[in-house]
Structure formats: structure tokens, C-alpha cells
């Protein structure tokens, strides 16, 4: 028996090792998903809704310093606003009562979100890590996700919301003859509530994106056909990935079920109230030059509330629709989405 020497390809081995090292680095703060949404992450952290940090390549609970500062600030601004409202004479008792109720309800919602973030940090990081694990696994299977659209949407949301809230601030200062500091103090708790909503919306969409991505993988690889040969991604792998995403989705539902109720209640109250006063000032009241800044300010507030409600609807509808999809084929129907998620 003659032994044959096998040449040792150093360059090929080195290239494979380097590729594995590159793949292992696409996690944590270096993951494509985190790089795509880092502007939103910074905003969420400043407003106290992201007490998390990366330890090596895993998201873990971190200091509550921003959450504590945000809680103190929101409480202080509520006190200042209530004191100011007490000294303001309203045209009608309905207007005064409505404004007081709106401010207190929004403060209650944002405070609930801060408390929720404080006590559910461990649960939330598991959801994020599940998304990261999915991305890492499918990347190794040869189906990497591209986050370019996610990055574009993240930047658009940050820019558009900055413009909306800046316009509200400028119109509010002019319409109510308020200082910049007071108007910002009144407005920032509302901005905080919107940031909490966008945080949930982002995670729901991320889940929906991965369910959609898994659906596409299943369509390409299932059902198994003997004429084609063995599939690259097996049915069991797809089921395991699906189950992992379902666990993350159920955890998200458990975390935010009450938050969704509070958000929708608060947004509905503010939307109906603003529409009522806009109609009253435009139709019932006499047309005065002084009224138009007030109407413009209320219209901008209305836009902010409606945008949040629409985005909530889009996020929940997109995520749930991707979970409920089925891949069917006459030869072997494969229901790779076996459950429904009520987000």
C-alpha cells in the first residue's frame, strides 16, 4: 500500500480561520442589527428606557442611572406643570379638567413604562439575544440578513420625530407665550412616552422581519424532494428556529400586553381631545388671528399622536401576519408557522 502525501494548504486554512473569526465578531455591539439601529438605541437610553449594555457579545442588564434620572425629571416637570395649571384661568371648566387629566394620564403611562423597564430587564435582554442568536445561526447557514432597510427606517424615524417635536416646541412657545424651558418640561414626558412606543414597535418589527426571513428559507428548502436531493436547511432546523422566535414573541407579548392597552387609551384620549378643541376653535369660536397659532400647535400634537397609533398598528400587524403565514405545497404541506402571536 503506497501512502500519498496530501499537500497542506496554509492559505486555505488561514482563510477559513479568518472567516470564522469574522463571523464570530458579528455579535453584540458589532452585529448588523445593532449597527443599524444605534441612533434609536441612543435616544431610548437617554430617555431611561434602555438600561442594558453588552458584556462580550451578549446584552445584559446594566445600571439604572438614566432610568432614575428620567423618573426624577418627569416627576419634577409634572409638579411644575400642575402648579402652573392651578394658576391659569381657563375659558371653561371642561378645558381645564381635560388638560389636567391628559397630563396626569401621560405621566402615569410614562412612569409605568419606567417601572416596567426596571423590573423586566432580564426578560427583555433574552428577547434581544434570541434575535441575535437567530441572525448568527442563519448567517452560518448561508442566509445572512441585510439590515440596510432597517438602518434607513431607523434614521428616518429619528429625523422625522425630531422635526415633529421641534415644531411642536416652537409653535407651543409662540401660541402659549411660554419660555423654552417650561415648554420643553411640559413636552418631554410626552416624548418619553413616544420613545417607549417606538422601542416596542422596533422589537415587534424585528421579530416580524425574522419570521419573514425564516419563511423565505422554508420556501427555498422545503418540502424535501427526492429528485433534487437533500435540502441544505432541514425541516427540523427550521422548526427549531421557529420555536426560538415564538418564545421570543410570547415573551414580548407578556411584557407589553398592559403597555399596549395604556398606550392606546392615552393616545385615543389625546387624539379625541385635540380634534374636539380644533373643531371648536375653528367652527364655534370667532376667527381671530390669535387662534391660528393655537390651532397649528394642536394640529402638530395631533399628527404626533396619530403617527404613533399608525406605527403601532403597522408593527403589530406586520409581526402577527408573518407569524400566521403558512408555506403550502401539494406534495407536502409544511406549516412552518404553527402558532399565532397576539402582540
XYZ file of C-alpha atoms in Angstrom:
343
model
C 0.000 0.000 0.000
C 1.512 3.235 -1.133
C 0.993 6.273 1.032
C 0.322 9.541 -0.728
C 1.204 12.840 0.791
C -1.537 15.416 0.976
C -0.339 18.981 0.499
C -1.062 21.302 3.394
C -2.722 24.426 2.028
C -1.752 27.077 4.546
C -3.511 29.896 2.724
C -6.794 27.999 2.510
C -6.723 27.052 6.192
C -5.837 30.612 7.163
C -8.714 31.964 5.061
C -11.189 29.603 6.752
C -9.987 30.559 10.225
C -10.173 34.233 9.356
C -13.711 33.786 8.031
C -14.802 32.068 11.259
C -13.281 34.866 13.314
C -15.103 37.451 11.203
C -18.405 35.643 11.715
C -17.848 35.444 15.458
C -17.327 39.215 15.597
C -20.753 39.944 14.092
C -22.390 39.814 17.504
C -23.068 42.205 20.333
C -22.277 45.812 19.505
C -20.753 44.673 16.195
C -23.895 42.904 14.995
C -25.524 44.287 11.829
C -28.819 44.803 13.667
C -27.301 46.905 16.448
C -25.261 48.956 13.994
C -28.433 49.612 12.002
C -30.457 50.904 14.957
C -27.808 52.565 17.110
C -29.301 56.082 16.686
C -32.616 54.845 18.074
C -30.773 52.963 20.814
C -29.026 56.129 21.970
C -32.311 58.043 22.152
C -34.048 55.228 24.040
C -31.181 55.041 26.536
C -31.180 58.797 27.201
C -34.905 58.729 27.975
C -34.392 55.938 30.500
C -35.876 53.006 28.598
C -32.702 51.048 27.798
C -30.821 50.053 30.973
C -28.850 47.446 29.063
C -25.281 47.026 27.877
C -23.180 44.427 26.105
C -20.980 42.061 28.048
C -18.740 40.402 25.475
C -21.328 39.549 22.811
C -24.498 39.309 24.941
C -26.923 42.011 26.001
C -27.198 42.147 29.792
C -28.986 44.387 32.323
C -26.918 47.388 33.328
C -27.067 50.492 35.502
C -30.377 52.270 36.066
C -28.807 55.731 36.173
C -30.677 57.075 33.130
C -33.927 55.482 34.292
C -33.646 57.080 37.737
C -32.778 60.484 36.263
C -35.722 60.252 33.851
C -38.114 59.324 36.675
C -36.996 62.278 38.795
C -37.191 64.640 35.839
C -40.685 63.526 34.765
C -41.944 63.814 38.354
C -40.471 67.290 38.726
C -41.980 68.502 35.450
C -45.387 67.117 36.448
C -45.209 69.103 39.679
C -44.255 72.273 37.802
C -46.996 71.818 35.200
C -49.696 71.170 37.811
C -48.645 74.265 39.779
C -48.785 76.290 36.567
C -52.200 74.912 35.622
C -53.634 75.767 39.036
C -52.805 79.421 38.493
C -54.203 79.584 34.941
C -57.797 80.661 34.381
C -59.430 78.569 31.672
C -62.286 79.672 29.443
C -64.333 76.679 30.571
C -64.039 74.078 33.296
C -64.072 71.400 30.588
C -60.844 72.701 29.089
C -59.100 72.870 32.449
C -60.241 69.426 33.538
C -59.289 67.880 30.207
C -55.783 69.327 30.220
C -55.142 68.240 33.802
C -56.410 64.738 33.048
C -54.263 64.421 29.932
C -51.085 65.450 31.727
C -51.688 63.118 34.670
C -52.568 60.164 32.427
C -49.472 60.632 30.280
C -47.300 60.887 33.395
C -48.860 57.678 34.734
C -48.148 55.894 31.450
C -44.529 57.004 31.212
C -43.940 56.202 34.894
C -45.407 52.727 34.396
C -43.036 52.186 31.474
C -40.025 53.197 33.550
C -41.058 50.835 36.347
C -41.664 48.080 33.795
C -38.222 48.597 32.280
C -36.641 48.449 35.721
C -38.139 45.102 36.714
C -38.135 43.355 33.331
C -34.584 43.997 32.184
C -33.672 40.320 32.285
C -36.702 39.340 30.214
C -36.043 41.975 27.575
C -32.383 41.082 27.078
C -33.438 37.473 26.436
C -35.624 38.698 23.563
C -32.781 40.714 22.047
C -30.309 37.857 22.468
C -32.787 35.497 20.798
C -32.879 37.807 17.769
C -29.093 37.964 17.753
C -28.790 34.173 18.025
C -31.175 33.752 15.099
C -29.161 36.153 12.943
C -25.936 34.391 13.852
C -27.341 30.930 13.122
C -28.836 31.748 9.721
C -25.648 33.603 8.784
C -23.700 30.406 9.356
C -26.270 28.529 7.268
C -25.575 30.869 4.380
C -28.695 33.048 4.704
C -27.448 36.298 6.261
C -29.913 39.095 6.897
C -29.325 42.509 5.368
C -30.132 45.428 7.640
C -29.806 48.303 5.176
C -33.561 48.968 5.120
C -33.669 48.758 8.901
C -30.924 51.377 9.159
C -32.717 53.688 6.720
C -36.021 53.394 8.596
C -34.269 53.999 11.929
C -32.672 57.211 10.686
C -35.920 58.368 9.059
C -37.860 57.827 12.297
C -35.287 59.712 14.347
C -35.177 62.650 11.919
C -38.947 62.868 11.358
C -39.750 62.691 15.062
C -37.100 65.290 15.839
C -38.695 67.629 13.311
C -42.215 66.999 14.650
C -41.317 67.604 18.290
C -39.185 70.630 17.413
C -42.119 72.125 15.516
C -44.432 71.407 18.463
C -41.993 73.154 20.773
C -41.706 76.259 18.584
C -45.454 76.534 17.950
C -46.210 75.923 21.631
C -43.843 78.654 22.784
C -45.411 81.123 20.370
C -49.042 80.101 20.883
C -48.997 79.973 24.689
C -46.258 82.582 25.211
C -44.153 80.158 27.238
C -40.441 80.009 27.867
C -38.343 77.351 26.176
C -37.552 75.607 29.456
C -41.184 75.367 30.589
C -42.417 74.208 27.202
C -39.707 71.560 26.990
C -40.514 70.415 30.512
C -44.168 70.018 29.561
C -43.326 68.259 26.296
C -40.542 65.831 27.270
C -42.757 63.355 29.203
C -44.804 63.032 26.013
C -41.607 62.491 24.047
C -40.657 59.843 26.601
C -43.936 58.022 26.045
C -43.392 58.092 22.288
C -39.857 56.726 22.740
C -41.242 53.798 24.759
C -43.760 53.141 21.973
C -41.054 53.222 19.297
C -38.947 50.807 21.335
C -41.758 48.250 21.377
C -42.557 48.918 17.731
C -38.936 48.284 16.737
C -38.699 44.952 18.569
C -42.041 43.811 17.119
C -40.874 44.653 13.599
C -37.528 42.925 14.195
C -39.422 39.775 15.157
C -41.650 40.083 12.106
C -38.611 40.508 9.865
C -37.071 37.310 11.185
C -40.278 35.340 10.790
C -40.451 36.606 7.209
C -36.809 35.656 6.691
C -37.478 32.178 8.074
C -40.492 31.870 5.786
C -38.272 32.583 2.786
C -35.742 29.985 3.931
C -38.525 27.419 4.272
C -39.862 28.200 0.804
C -36.415 27.638 -0.704
C -35.661 24.421 1.167
C -38.983 22.704 1.856
C -40.661 20.380 1.192
C -37.977 17.782 0.586
C -37.860 16.466 -2.968
C -36.043 13.154 -3.703
C -35.337 14.303 -7.253
C -33.494 17.351 -6.033
C -31.651 15.681 -3.208
C -31.109 16.531 0.395
C -32.068 20.056 1.394
C -29.414 22.371 2.754
C -31.608 23.530 5.649
C -33.612 20.692 7.124
C -37.173 20.815 8.360
C -36.022 20.246 11.932
C -33.655 23.217 11.828
C -36.437 25.471 10.551
C -38.783 24.210 13.262
C -36.151 24.849 15.933
C -35.568 28.388 14.674
C -39.310 28.956 14.521
C -39.768 27.757 18.091
C -36.999 30.057 19.325
C -38.653 33.032 17.633
C -42.040 32.026 19.020
C -40.636 32.002 22.549
C -39.247 35.499 21.980
C -42.604 36.647 20.588
C -44.530 35.253 23.532
C -42.111 36.948 25.919
C -42.637 40.252 24.115
C -46.396 39.808 24.328
C -46.176 39.080 28.038
C -44.035 42.161 28.665
C -46.092 44.681 26.727
C -49.712 43.498 26.897
C -50.677 46.095 29.528
C -48.464 48.737 27.964
C -50.340 48.428 24.685
C -53.628 48.970 26.498
C -52.304 52.054 28.301
C -50.743 53.495 25.141
C -53.883 53.084 23.085
C -56.038 54.548 25.853
C -53.783 57.566 26.321
C -53.319 58.194 22.595
C -57.060 57.867 21.966
C -57.869 60.342 24.739
C -55.337 62.884 23.482
C -56.400 62.450 19.853
C -60.118 62.876 20.557
C -59.451 65.840 22.840
C -57.300 67.619 20.265
C -59.805 67.018 17.472
C -62.609 68.384 19.660
C -60.793 71.606 20.539
C -59.566 72.116 16.969
C -63.139 71.858 15.688
C -64.422 74.117 18.456
C -61.872 76.845 17.783
C -62.313 76.653 14.005
C -66.115 76.439 13.848
C -67.673 77.550 17.120
C -65.296 80.327 18.096
C -64.863 83.523 16.147
C -61.942 83.550 13.756
C -59.148 85.541 15.312
C -55.531 85.934 14.399
C -54.534 84.782 17.886
C -56.343 81.461 17.428
C -54.306 80.185 14.488
C -51.098 79.511 16.443
C -53.171 77.506 18.939
C -54.816 75.535 16.149
C -51.456 74.941 14.487
C -49.946 73.707 17.745
C -52.850 71.343 18.394
C -52.645 70.042 14.828
C -48.968 69.200 15.306
C -49.759 67.394 18.561
C -52.484 65.533 16.689
C -50.002 64.497 13.994
C -47.604 63.156 16.643
C -50.343 61.070 18.286
C -51.745 59.731 15.018
C -48.279 58.771 13.763
C -47.685 56.766 16.940
C -51.027 54.966 16.599
C -50.411 54.169 12.935
C -46.912 52.840 13.607
C -48.217 50.694 16.463
C -50.805 49.224 14.118
C -48.232 48.608 11.379
C -45.764 46.929 13.746
C -48.332 44.620 15.343
C -49.989 43.774 12.036
C -46.678 43.038 10.318
C -45.381 40.821 13.116
C -48.602 38.859 13.557
C -49.119 38.427 9.796
C -45.637 36.958 9.376
C -46.218 34.542 12.240
C -49.526 33.360 10.790
C -48.210 32.680 7.317
C -48.098 29.127 6.049
C -45.970 27.562 3.391
C -48.106 25.137 1.369
C -47.246 22.800 -1.405
C -49.400 19.999 -2.750
C -46.690 17.365 -2.388
C -46.015 18.069 1.270
C -47.721 20.973 3.008
C -45.396 22.258 5.681
C -46.945 24.567 8.278
C -43.756 26.144 9.496
C -45.773 28.663 11.432
C -47.732 26.546 13.864
C -48.992 29.107 16.318
C -50.316 32.643 16.366
C -48.844 35.523 18.255
C -51.108 38.170 19.737
C -48.830 41.148 20.086
